Amino acid sequence: MGLKSVRSIESRVPRFFDILDDESRTLRRLEACFISTAESFGFREIRTAAVEVRDRYLAATRVHPSRIFEVHRPKEGSRFVLQADLAMGMSRFVADLPSPTPLKLAQVSSVFRDRQLDVPGWRRQFDHAVLGTWGLPSPHADAEILTTAHEMLAQVPGVDVAFIQFANAHVFARLAPDLAQEIRFSGKDIEGLLAGTSLTTRDRELVTALFRRGRMPLAEFRASIAPVEDARVREEAAALLATAAETAEALPGLPMYVNLADLHGTGHYSGVTYQMFLTAPGRAEPFSMIDGGRIDHLCRAFNSRDVPAACLGISLTVLANLCPAEPPQRKVILLVECPAGTAGPADCGSADAAADSGSADTAPGAGPQRSVAGDIRSALRDHGVQSSVMRLPRRKWSAVFKSEFYAGHGFVLVEGDRITVRHPDADERQAIQELLSSHQSGTWVLKV
């Protein structure tokens, strides 16, 4: 089993994972891509606090407290919650400013949420990226957020944006309090629920048909909503169409759809919402993992000030695990024989440091093996091969050979002044042998 199969390992705390270098490297690349793209569109990077004041945070969200992780400081008797939503923390930051001005912010950070165990791949801690604007009510702000995300995703190998879907739960929320939540969660038929509103029979039939139609092309929705006469429905539909039109202008050629049956985030968003559907290797159908929309009420949830806002979130952890495997790096472990009975720090511990510094032959008390290890490591480094020195008794080498963490590595075995090359790939083994032969300095004998 290669290192690719152990990108992360679940810890003793269920659904929390320890991240290994392969996934971590991909996450760093995605984060750098996200931030650099955001900055090119004028977004400023921010990193909000990892904890929020518990009571203030819970008062600002409709998420049930059982899904949020709490921490406390016994010395102060204070209680906090771990950051569960970057848009919440960013809105709190804006709300606390003495006089908010238009801001375009981007953030990458760890988010902590309780997840449903029946959803494959979900973690309770994951890296999340958010683009957000505050103080900009125009639909151009939403279109720019979507354009920035699209630009970032265009740089991710193996992943493509298939289409963008727009929705607006406030088409229903404007008709009756909590109607959108009731449609979403009650399981009742939409026609019966709309019968309790003030919609005319004709408008009720039109809205019901649009809801049941589900996803439809933007032009079809525009034509289908036109006959509706109710001013509330027309106003919310106009906001949706304006955002979609701005986005279509910014991203010509990308399919745009509308789906009134999409009611996700009814307790979070304040109006138009959008999702980016992606394609990736191994996924038969386009899928959504990026969503956003208007969050005009979030700043007000922290104080009494209304600040128009919009945001979009991307789970970098999910995205990282969709990326195709990168070409394996050339890695070699130098196993230096440490005579049995002399495996203390004085004999073994200094070998790594001496070889790493490139001065093994001049280290105090350095012997022939340390000189060999230093020469070999220098030769490998000159050819772009990563190497690590491990000084161990010969009887412990087999544990390294069998370790899944080094399954894709080559090995250079240093026994006295004799070296042997091991590698699971015959061509790579020969390449390393030829590399070392060409750099042989007389301090070792290469055994083929």
CSV table of C-alpha atoms in Angstrom, one decimal:
chain,number,residue,atom,x,y,z
A,1,MET,CA,0.0,0.0,0.0
A,2,GLY,CA,1.5,3.4,-1.1
A,3,LEU,CA,1.4,6.6,0.9
A,4,LYS,CA,-1.5,7.8,-1.3
A,5,SER,CA,-3.8,5.4,0.5
A,6,VAL,CA,-3.0,7.0,3.9
A,7,ARG,CA,-3.5,10.7,3.1
A,8,SER,CA,-5.3,10.9,6.5
A,9,ILE,CA,-6.0,8.6,9.4
A,10,GLU,CA,-8.9,8.9,11.8
A,11,SER,CA,-7.9,9.8,15.3
A,12,ARG,CA,-9.2,8.3,18.5
A,13,VAL,CA,-11.8,11.1,18.5
A,14,PRO,CA,-14.4,9.9,15.9
A,15,ARG,CA,-14.5,11.8,12.6
A,16,PHE,CA,-11.4,13.8,13.5
A,17,PHE,CA,-8.5,13.0,11.2
A,18,ASP,CA,-4.7,13.4,11.4
A,19,ILE,CA,-3.6,14.7,8.0
A,20,LEU,CA,-0.4,13.3,6.4
A,21,ASP,CA,1.9,15.1,4.0
A,22,ASP,CA,0.3,14.1,0.7
A,23,GLU,CA,-3.1,15.7,1.6
A,24,SER,CA,-1.5,18.5,3.4
A,25,ARG,CA,0.6,19.4,0.3
A,26,THR,CA,-2.6,19.4,-1.8
A,27,LEU,CA,-4.4,21.6,0.7
A,28,ARG,CA,-1.5,24.1,0.8
A,29,ARG,CA,-1.6,24.3,-3.0
A,30,LEU,CA,-5.4,24.9,-3.1
A,31,GLU,CA,-5.2,27.5,-0.3
A,32,ALA,CA,-2.5,29.4,-2.2
A,33,CYS,CA,-4.5,29.2,-5.4
A,34,PHE,CA,-7.7,30.4,-3.6
A,35,ILE,CA,-6.0,33.4,-1.9
A,36,SER,CA,-4.0,34.5,-4.9
A,37,THR,CA,-7.1,34.4,-7.1
A,38,ALA,CA,-9.2,36.2,-4.5
A,39,GLU,CA,-6.5,38.9,-4.2
A,40,SER,CA,-6.4,39.4,-8.0
A,41,PHE,CA,-10.1,40.3,-7.8
A,42,GLY,CA,-9.5,42.8,-4.9
A,43,PHE,CA,-10.5,40.6,-2.0
A,44,ARG,CA,-8.4,41.1,1.2
A,45,GLU,CA,-7.3,38.1,3.2
A,46,ILE,CA,-8.6,37.8,6.8
A,47,ARG,CA,-8.2,35.2,9.5
A,48,THR,CA,-10.9,35.5,12.2
A,49,ALA,CA,-10.5,34.1,15.7
A,50,ALA,CA,-10.9,30.3,16.0
A,51,VAL,CA,-13.3,30.8,19.0
A,52,GLU,CA,-16.3,33.0,19.5
A,53,VAL,CA,-18.2,34.0,22.6
A,54,ARG,CA,-20.7,31.2,23.1
A,55,ASP,CA,-23.9,33.1,24.0
A,56,ARG,CA,-23.4,35.8,21.3
A,57,TYR,CA,-22.6,33.2,18.6
A,58,LEU,CA,-25.5,30.9,19.4
A,59,ALA,CA,-27.9,33.9,19.5
A,60,ALA,CA,-26.8,34.8,16.0
A,61,THR,CA,-27.4,31.4,14.3
A,62,ARG,CA,-30.4,29.0,13.9
A,63,VAL,CA,-28.0,26.0,13.9
A,64,HIS,CA,-28.9,23.7,16.9
A,65,PRO,CA,-26.3,24.1,19.7
A,66,SER,CA,-25.8,20.3,19.7
A,67,ARG,CA,-24.0,20.6,16.4
A,68,ILE,CA,-21.5,23.2,17.6
A,69,PHE,CA,-18.4,22.3,19.6
A,70,GLU,CA,-17.9,24.2,22.9
A,71,VAL,CA,-14.7,25.1,24.8
A,72,HIS,CA,-14.3,26.8,28.1
A,73,ARG,CA,-11.7,28.5,30.2
A,74,PRO,CA,-12.1,27.3,33.8
A,75,LYS,CA,-9.8,30.0,35.2
A,76,GLU,CA,-12.1,32.8,33.8
A,77,GLY,CA,-15.3,30.9,34.0
A,78,SER,CA,-15.9,31.8,30.4
A,79,ARG,CA,-17.4,29.7,27.6
A,80,PHE,CA,-16.7,29.8,23.9
A,81,VAL,CA,-17.6,27.9,20.7
A,82,LEU,CA,-15.2,26.7,18.0
A,83,GLN,CA,-15.6,28.4,14.7
A,84,ALA,CA,-18.3,26.5,12.8
A,85,ASP,CA,-19.0,29.0,10.0
A,86,LEU,CA,-16.4,31.4,8.5
A,87,ALA,CA,-19.1,33.7,7.2
A,88,MET,CA,-20.4,34.1,10.7
A,89,GLY,CA,-17.0,35.1,12.1
A,90,MET,CA,-16.4,37.5,9.2
A,91,SER,CA,-19.9,39.1,9.7
A,92,ARG,CA,-19.1,39.4,13.4
A,93,PHE,CA,-15.9,41.2,12.5
A,94,VAL,CA,-17.7,43.6,10.2
A,95,ALA,CA,-20.5,44.2,12.7
A,96,ASP,CA,-18.0,45.1,15.4
A,97,LEU,CA,-16.3,47.8,13.2
A,98,PRO,CA,-17.2,51.4,14.4
A,99,SER,CA,-18.3,52.4,11.0
A,100,PRO,CA,-18.5,49.6,8.4
A,101,THR,CA,-17.4,50.4,4.9
A,102,PRO,CA,-17.7,48.2,1.8
A,103,LEU,CA,-15.3,45.2,2.2
A,104,LYS,CA,-14.3,42.3,0.1
A,105,LEU,CA,-12.8,39.6,2.2
A,106,ALA,CA,-11.4,36.1,1.7
A,107,GLN,CA,-10.5,33.5,4.4
A,108,VAL,CA,-9.2,30.0,4.7
A,109,SER,CA,-9.4,28.3,8.1
A,110,SER,CA,-10.4,25.1,9.9
A,111,VAL,CA,-14.0,24.8,10.7
A,112,PHE,CA,-15.5,22.6,13.4
A,113,ARG,CA,-19.0,21.1,12.8
A,114,ASP,CA,-20.8,18.0,13.9
A,115,ARG,CA,-21.5,15.9,10.9
A,116,GLN,CA,-23.9,13.1,10.0
A,117,LEU,CA,-22.0,9.9,10.0
A,118,ASP,CA,-24.0,8.5,7.1
A,119,VAL,CA,-22.5,11.1,4.7
A,120,PRO,CA,-19.3,9.7,3.1
A,121,GLY,CA,-16.2,11.8,3.5
A,122,TRP,CA,-17.6,14.3,6.0
A,123,ARG,CA,-15.3,15.3,8.8
A,124,ARG,CA,-15.9,17.2,12.0
A,125,GLN,CA,-12.9,19.4,11.3
A,126,PHE,CA,-12.1,20.5,7.8
A,127,ASP,CA,-10.4,23.3,5.9
A,128,HIS,CA,-12.9,25.7,4.5
A,129,ALA,CA,-12.5,28.8,2.2
A,130,VAL,CA,-15.0,31.7,2.0
A,131,LEU,CA,-15.3,34.7,-0.2
A,132,GLY,CA,-17.6,37.5,1.1
A,133,THR,CA,-18.6,41.1,0.4
A,134,TRP,CA,-20.1,43.4,3.0
A,135,GLY,CA,-21.8,46.8,2.2
A,136,LEU,CA,-22.4,46.0,-1.5
A,137,PRO,CA,-26.1,45.3,-2.2
A,138,SER,CA,-25.7,45.1,-6.0
A,139,PRO,CA,-26.0,41.6,-7.7
A,140,HIS,CA,-22.7,42.5,-9.2
A,141,ALA,CA,-21.1,41.5,-5.9
A,142,ASP,CA,-22.7,38.0,-6.1
A,143,ALA,CA,-21.6,37.6,-9.7
A,144,GLU,CA,-18.0,38.6,-8.8
A,145,ILE,CA,-17.9,36.1,-6.0
A,146,LEU,CA,-19.0,33.4,-8.4
A,147,THR,CA,-16.5,34.6,-11.1
A,148,THR,CA,-13.7,34.5,-8.6
A,149,ALA,CA,-14.5,31.0,-7.5
A,150,HIS,CA,-14.8,29.9,-11.1
A,151,GLU,CA,-11.4,31.3,-11.8
A,152,MET,CA,-9.9,29.5,-8.9
A,153,LEU,CA,-11.5,26.2,-9.8
A,154,ALA,CA,-10.2,26.5,-13.4
A,155,GLN,CA,-6.7,26.0,-11.9
A,156,VAL,CA,-7.6,22.8,-10.1
A,157,PRO,CA,-6.6,19.7,-12.2
A,158,GLY,CA,-9.4,17.2,-12.8
A,159,VAL,CA,-12.2,19.4,-11.6
A,160,ASP,CA,-14.5,21.4,-13.9
A,161,VAL,CA,-17.5,23.6,-13.3
A,162,ALA,CA,-20.5,22.1,-15.1
A,163,PHE,CA,-23.1,24.7,-14.3
A,164,ILE,CA,-24.4,27.2,-11.8
A,165,GLN,CA,-27.8,26.8,-10.2
A,166,PHE,CA,-29.7,29.8,-8.7
A,167,ALA,CA,-32.6,29.7,-6.2
A,168,ASN,CA,-34.4,31.9,-3.8
A,169,ALA,CA,-36.3,30.5,-0.8
A,170,HIS,CA,-37.7,33.9,-0.1
A,171,VAL,CA,-40.1,33.4,-3.0
A,172,PHE,CA,-42.0,31.4,-0.4
A,173,ALA,CA,-40.8,33.1,2.8
A,174,ARG,CA,-42.4,36.4,1.6
A,175,LEU,CA,-45.8,34.6,1.4
A,176,ALA,CA,-45.9,33.4,5.0
A,177,PRO,CA,-43.6,33.2,8.0
A,178,ASP,CA,-41.5,30.1,8.0
A,179,LEU,CA,-43.3,28.8,4.9
A,180,ALA,CA,-39.9,27.9,3.2
A,181,GLN,CA,-38.9,25.8,6.2
A,182,GLU,CA,-42.2,24.1,6.3
A,183,ILE,CA,-42.0,23.2,2.6
A,184,ARG,CA,-38.5,22.0,3.1
A,185,PHE,CA,-39.0,19.9,6.3
A,186,SER,CA,-42.7,19.1,6.8
A,187,GLY,CA,-43.1,16.6,3.9
A,188,LYS,CA,-46.4,18.2,3.1
A,189,ASP,CA,-47.4,18.8,-0.5
A,190,ILE,CA,-46.5,22.2,-1.8
A,191,GLU,CA,-49.9,22.8,-3.4
A,192,GLY,CA,-51.7,22.4,0.0
A,193,LEU,CA,-49.2,24.6,1.7
A,194,LEU,CA,-49.6,27.4,-0.9
A,195,ALA,CA,-53.4,27.1,-0.5
A,196,GLY,CA,-53.0,28.7,2.9
A,197,THR,CA,-51.4,31.8,1.4
A,198,SER,CA,-53.0,34.9,-0.2
A,199,LEU,CA,-51.9,33.8,-3.7
A,200,THR,CA,-54.5,33.8,-6.4
A,201,THR,CA,-55.5,30.4,-7.8
A,202,ARG,CA,-53.7,31.2,-11.0
A,203,ASP,CA,-50.5,32.3,-9.3
A,204,ARG,CA,-50.7,29.3,-7.0
A,205,GLU,CA,-50.8,26.9,-10.0
A,206,LEU,CA,-47.9,28.7,-11.7
A,207,VAL,CA,-45.6,28.7,-8.6
A,208,THR,CA,-46.6,25.0,-7.9
A,209,ALA,CA,-45.6,24.0,-11.4
A,210,LEU,CA,-42.3,25.9,-11.2
A,211,PHE,CA,-41.5,24.2,-7.9
A,212,ARG,CA,-42.3,20.7,-9.2
A,213,ARG,CA,-40.4,21.4,-12.4
A,214,GLY,CA,-37.2,21.6,-10.4
A,215,ARG,CA,-34.0,22.6,-12.3
A,216,MET,CA,-34.7,24.5,-15.5
A,217,PRO,CA,-32.6,26.6,-17.9
A,218,LEU,CA,-32.5,30.3,-17.0
A,219,ALA,CA,-34.4,31.4,-20.1
A,220,GLU,CA,-37.2,28.9,-19.4
A,221,PHE,CA,-37.6,30.1,-15.9
A,222,ARG,CA,-37.7,33.8,-17.0
A,223,ALA,CA,-40.5,32.9,-19.4
A,224,SER,CA,-42.4,30.7,-16.9
A,225,ILE,CA,-42.3,33.3,-14.1
A,226,ALA,CA,-43.5,36.2,-16.2
A,227,PRO,CA,-47.3,35.5,-16.0
A,228,VAL,CA,-47.2,35.5,-12.1
A,229,GLU,CA,-48.9,38.6,-10.8
A,230,ASP,CA,-48.1,38.5,-7.1
A,231,ALA,CA,-45.8,41.5,-6.3
A,232,ARG,CA,-43.8,39.6,-3.6
A,233,VAL,CA,-43.1,36.6,-5.9
A,234,ARG,CA,-42.2,38.9,-8.8
A,235,GLU,CA,-39.8,40.9,-6.6
A,236,GLU,CA,-37.9,37.8,-5.3
A,237,ALA,CA,-37.8,36.3,-8.8
A,238,ALA,CA,-36.4,39.6,-10.2
A,239,ALA,CA,-33.6,39.6,-7.7
A,240,LEU,CA,-32.8,36.0,-8.7
A,241,LEU,CA,-32.8,36.9,-12.4
A,242,ALA,CA,-30.7,40.0,-11.9
A,243,THR,CA,-28.0,37.9,-10.1
A,244,ALA,CA,-28.1,35.2,-12.7
A,245,ALA,CA,-27.9,37.8,-15.6
A,246,GLU,CA,-24.9,39.5,-14.0
A,247,THR,CA,-23.2,36.1,-13.6
A,248,ALA,CA,-24.0,35.0,-17.1
A,249,GLU,CA,-22.5,38.1,-18.5
A,250,ALA,CA,-19.3,37.5,-16.5
A,251,LEU,CA,-19.1,33.8,-17.4
A,252,PRO,CA,-20.4,33.6,-21.0
A,253,GLY,CA,-20.9,30.0,-22.2
A,254,LEU,CA,-21.3,28.5,-18.7
A,255,PRO,CA,-24.8,27.0,-18.3
A,256,MET,CA,-27.1,28.7,-15.8
A,257,TYR,CA,-30.1,27.1,-14.2
A,258,VAL,CA,-32.9,28.0,-11.7
A,259,ASN,CA,-34.4,25.6,-9.2
A,260,LEU,CA,-37.2,26.9,-6.9
A,261,ALA,CA,-37.3,23.5,-5.2
A,262,ASP,CA,-33.8,24.1,-3.8
A,263,LEU,CA,-34.4,25.4,-0.3
A,264,HIS,CA,-31.1,24.7,1.4
A,265,GLY,CA,-29.9,27.1,4.0
A,266,THR,CA,-33.3,28.5,4.9
A,267,GLY,CA,-32.0,29.4,8.3
A,268,HIS,CA,-28.9,31.1,7.0
A,269,TYR,CA,-29.5,32.9,3.7
A,270,SER,CA,-31.6,36.1,3.3
A,271,GLY,CA,-32.4,35.9,-0.4
A,272,VAL,CA,-30.9,34.6,-3.6
A,273,THR,CA,-28.7,31.6,-3.3
A,274,TYR,CA,-26.4,29.8,-5.7
A,275,GLN,CA,-24.5,26.5,-6.1
A,276,MET,CA,-21.7,25.5,-8.4
A,277,PHE,CA,-22.0,22.0,-9.7
A,278,LEU,CA,-18.7,20.2,-10.6
A,279,THR,CA,-17.5,17.2,-12.5
A,280,ALA,CA,-14.6,15.1,-11.3
A,281,PRO,CA,-13.1,11.7,-12.1
A,282,GLY,CA,-15.1,8.9,-10.6
A,283,ARG,CA,-18.2,10.9,-10.2
A,284,ALA,CA,-20.9,9.9,-12.7
A,285,GLU,CA,-23.0,13.1,-12.4
A,286,PRO,CA,-22.3,16.7,-11.7
A,287,PHE,CA,-22.4,17.4,-7.9
A,288,SER,CA,-22.6,20.4,-5.7
A,289,MET,CA,-20.0,21.1,-3.0
A,290,ILE,CA,-19.8,25.0,-3.4
A,291,ASP,CA,-22.7,27.2,-2.3
A,292,GLY,CA,-23.4,30.7,-1.3
A,293,GLY,CA,-25.9,33.6,-1.4
A,294,ARG,CA,-27.1,36.7,0.3
A,295,ILE,CA,-26.5,36.9,4.0
A,296,ASP,CA,-27.9,40.4,4.6
A,297,HIS,CA,-29.1,39.6,8.1
A,298,LEU,CA,-25.9,38.2,9.7
A,299,CYS,CA,-24.4,41.5,10.8
A,300,ARG,CA,-27.7,42.4,12.3
A,301,ALA,CA,-27.6,39.2,14.3
A,302,PHE,CA,-24.5,40.5,16.1
A,303,ASN,CA,-25.8,44.1,16.6
A,304,SER,CA,-28.7,46.2,15.3
A,305,ARG,CA,-27.0,47.4,12.1
A,306,ASP,CA,-28.1,46.1,8.7
A,307,VAL,CA,-25.2,45.5,6.3
A,308,PRO,CA,-25.9,44.0,2.9
A,309,ALA,CA,-23.7,41.0,2.4
A,310,ALA,CA,-23.1,37.9,0.3
A,311,CYS,CA,-20.7,35.0,0.6
A,312,LEU,CA,-19.6,31.7,-1.0
A,313,GLY,CA,-17.9,28.7,0.7
A,314,ILE,CA,-15.7,26.0,-0.7
A,315,SER,CA,-14.6,22.9,1.3
A,316,LEU,CA,-10.9,22.7,0.5
A,317,THR,CA,-10.7,19.3,2.3
A,318,VAL,CA,-13.4,17.8,0.0
A,319,LEU,CA,-11.8,19.5,-3.1
A,320,ALA,CA,-8.3,18.1,-2.1
A,321,ASN,CA,-9.7,14.6,-2.1
A,322,LEU,CA,-11.2,15.0,-5.5
A,323,CYS,CA,-7.9,16.1,-7.0
A,324,PRO,CA,-6.0,13.4,-9.1
A,325,ALA,CA,-2.9,12.0,-7.6
A,326,GLU,CA,0.2,14.1,-8.2
A,327,PRO,CA,3.3,12.5,-9.7
A,328,PRO,CA,5.2,10.8,-6.9
A,329,GLN,CA,8.2,12.7,-5.7
A,330,ARG,CA,11.6,10.8,-5.7
A,331,LYS,CA,12.2,9.9,-2.1
A,332,VAL,CA,15.0,7.9,-0.6
A,333,ILE,CA,15.7,6.6,2.9
A,334,LEU,CA,19.4,6.2,3.8
A,335,LEU,CA,19.5,3.3,6.4
A,336,VAL,CA,22.9,3.6,8.1
A,337,GLU,CA,23.9,0.6,10.2
A,338,CYS,CA,24.2,1.3,13.9
A,339,PRO,CA,26.0,-1.5,15.6
A,340,ALA,CA,24.0,-3.4,18.2
A,341,GLY,CA,24.6,-2.1,21.7
A,342,THR,CA,25.7,1.4,20.5
A,343,ALA,CA,22.3,2.8,19.6
A,344,GLY,CA,22.4,5.6,22.2
A,345,PRO,CA,22.2,9.3,21.3
A,346,ALA,CA,25.9,9.7,21.3
A,347,ASP,CA,26.4,7.1,18.6
A,348,CYS,CA,23.2,7.3,16.5
A,349,GLY,CA,21.6,10.6,17.1
A,350,SER,CA,24.4,12.7,15.7
A,351,ALA,CA,24.5,10.9,12.4
A,352,ASP,CA,21.3,12.4,11.1
A,353,ALA,CA,22.3,15.9,12.0
A,354,ALA,CA,25.8,15.5,10.5
A,355,ALA,CA,24.5,14.0,7.3
A,356,ASP,CA,21.7,16.6,7.0
A,357,SER,CA,24.2,19.5,7.4
A,358,GLY,CA,26.4,18.1,4.7
A,359,SER,CA,29.4,18.0,7.1
A,360,ALA,CA,29.3,14.4,8.1
A,361,ASP,CA,33.0,13.9,7.4
A,362,THR,CA,34.0,16.8,9.7
A,363,ALA,CA,31.6,16.1,12.6
A,364,PRO,CA,33.4,15.4,15.8
A,365,GLY,CA,34.0,11.7,16.1
A,366,ALA,CA,32.5,11.1,12.6
A,367,GLY,CA,33.3,7.6,11.3
A,368,PRO,CA,33.3,6.2,7.7
A,369,GLN,CA,29.6,5.5,7.7
A,370,ARG,CA,28.8,9.1,8.5
A,371,SER,CA,31.1,10.3,5.7
A,372,VAL,CA,29.4,7.9,3.3
A,373,ALA,CA,25.9,9.1,4.3
A,374,GLY,CA,26.8,12.7,3.9
A,375,ASP,CA,28.3,12.1,0.4
A,376,ILE,CA,25.3,10.1,-0.8
A,377,ARG,CA,22.8,12.6,0.5
A,378,SER,CA,24.7,15.4,-1.3
A,379,ALA,CA,24.7,13.4,-4.5
A,380,LEU,CA,20.9,12.8,-4.3
A,381,ARG,CA,20.2,16.4,-3.4
A,382,ASP,CA,22.0,17.6,-6.5
A,383,HIS,CA,19.6,15.5,-8.6
A,384,GLY,CA,16.4,16.6,-6.9
A,385,VAL,CA,16.0,13.5,-4.9
A,386,GLN,CA,14.6,13.9,-1.3
A,387,SER,CA,16.5,11.9,1.2
A,388,SER,CA,16.3,11.2,4.9
A,389,VAL,CA,19.0,9.5,7.1
A,390,MET,CA,18.0,6.9,9.6
A,391,ARG,CA,20.7,5.4,11.8
A,392,LEU,CA,19.4,2.1,13.1
A,393,PRO,CA,20.6,-1.4,14.2
A,394,ARG,CA,20.5,-3.7,11.2
A,395,ARG,CA,17.8,-5.9,12.8
A,396,LYS,CA,15.4,-2.9,12.8
A,397,TRP,CA,15.7,-2.2,9.1
A,398,SER,CA,12.9,-4.7,8.1
A,399,ALA,CA,10.4,-2.6,10.1
A,400,VAL,CA,11.2,0.4,7.9
A,401,PHE,CA,11.0,-1.8,4.7
A,402,LYS,CA,7.5,-3.0,5.7
A,403,SER,CA,6.1,0.3,6.8
A,404,GLU,CA,3.2,1.6,4.7
A,405,PHE,CA,4.6,5.1,5.1
A,406,TYR,CA,7.7,4.3,3.1
A,407,ALA,CA,6.0,2.0,0.5
A,408,GLY,CA,6.9,4.3,-2.4
A,409,HIS,CA,10.4,5.1,-1.2
A,410,GLY,CA,13.7,3.8,-2.4
A,411,PHE,CA,16.4,2.7,0.1
A,412,VAL,CA,20.1,3.1,0.2
A,413,LEU,CA,21.6,0.7,2.7
A,414,VAL,CA,24.9,1.8,4.2
A,415,GLU,CA,26.9,-1.0,5.8
A,416,GLY,CA,30.4,0.2,6.5
A,417,ASP,CA,31.7,1.5,3.2
A,418,ARG,CA,29.4,-0.7,1.1
A,419,ILE,CA,26.1,0.5,-0.1
A,420,THR,CA,23.1,-1.3,-1.7
A,421,VAL,CA,20.1,0.3,-3.4
A,422,ARG,CA,16.6,-1.1,-3.0
A,423,HIS,CA,13.5,0.2,-4.8
A,424,PRO,CA,10.1,-1.4,-5.7
A,425,ASP,CA,10.5,0.0,-9.2
A,426,ALA,CA,13.3,-1.6,-11.1
A,427,ASP,CA,13.9,1.4,-13.4
A,428,GLU,CA,14.1,3.8,-10.5
A,429,ARG,CA,16.5,1.4,-8.7
A,430,GLN,CA,18.8,1.4,-11.7
A,431,ALA,CA,18.5,5.2,-12.1
A,432,ILE,CA,19.6,5.7,-8.4
A,433,GLN,CA,22.5,3.2,-8.9
A,434,GLU,CA,23.7,5.0,-12.0
A,435,LEU,CA,23.4,8.4,-10.2
A,436,LEU,CA,25.5,7.2,-7.2
A,437,SER,CA,28.0,5.5,-9.5
A,438,SER,CA,28.6,8.7,-11.4
A,439,HIS,CA,29.2,10.6,-8.1
A,440,GLN,CA,31.3,7.9,-6.4
A,441,SER,CA,34.1,9.6,-4.5
A,442,GLY,CA,36.0,6.7,-3.3
A,443,THR,CA,34.4,6.7,0.2
A,444,TRP,CA,32.0,3.8,-0.7
A,445,VAL,CA,31.7,0.7,-2.8
A,446,LEU,CA,28.4,0.3,-4.7
A,447,LYS,CA,27.0,-3.2,-4.5
A,448,VAL,CA,24.7,-4.0,-7.4
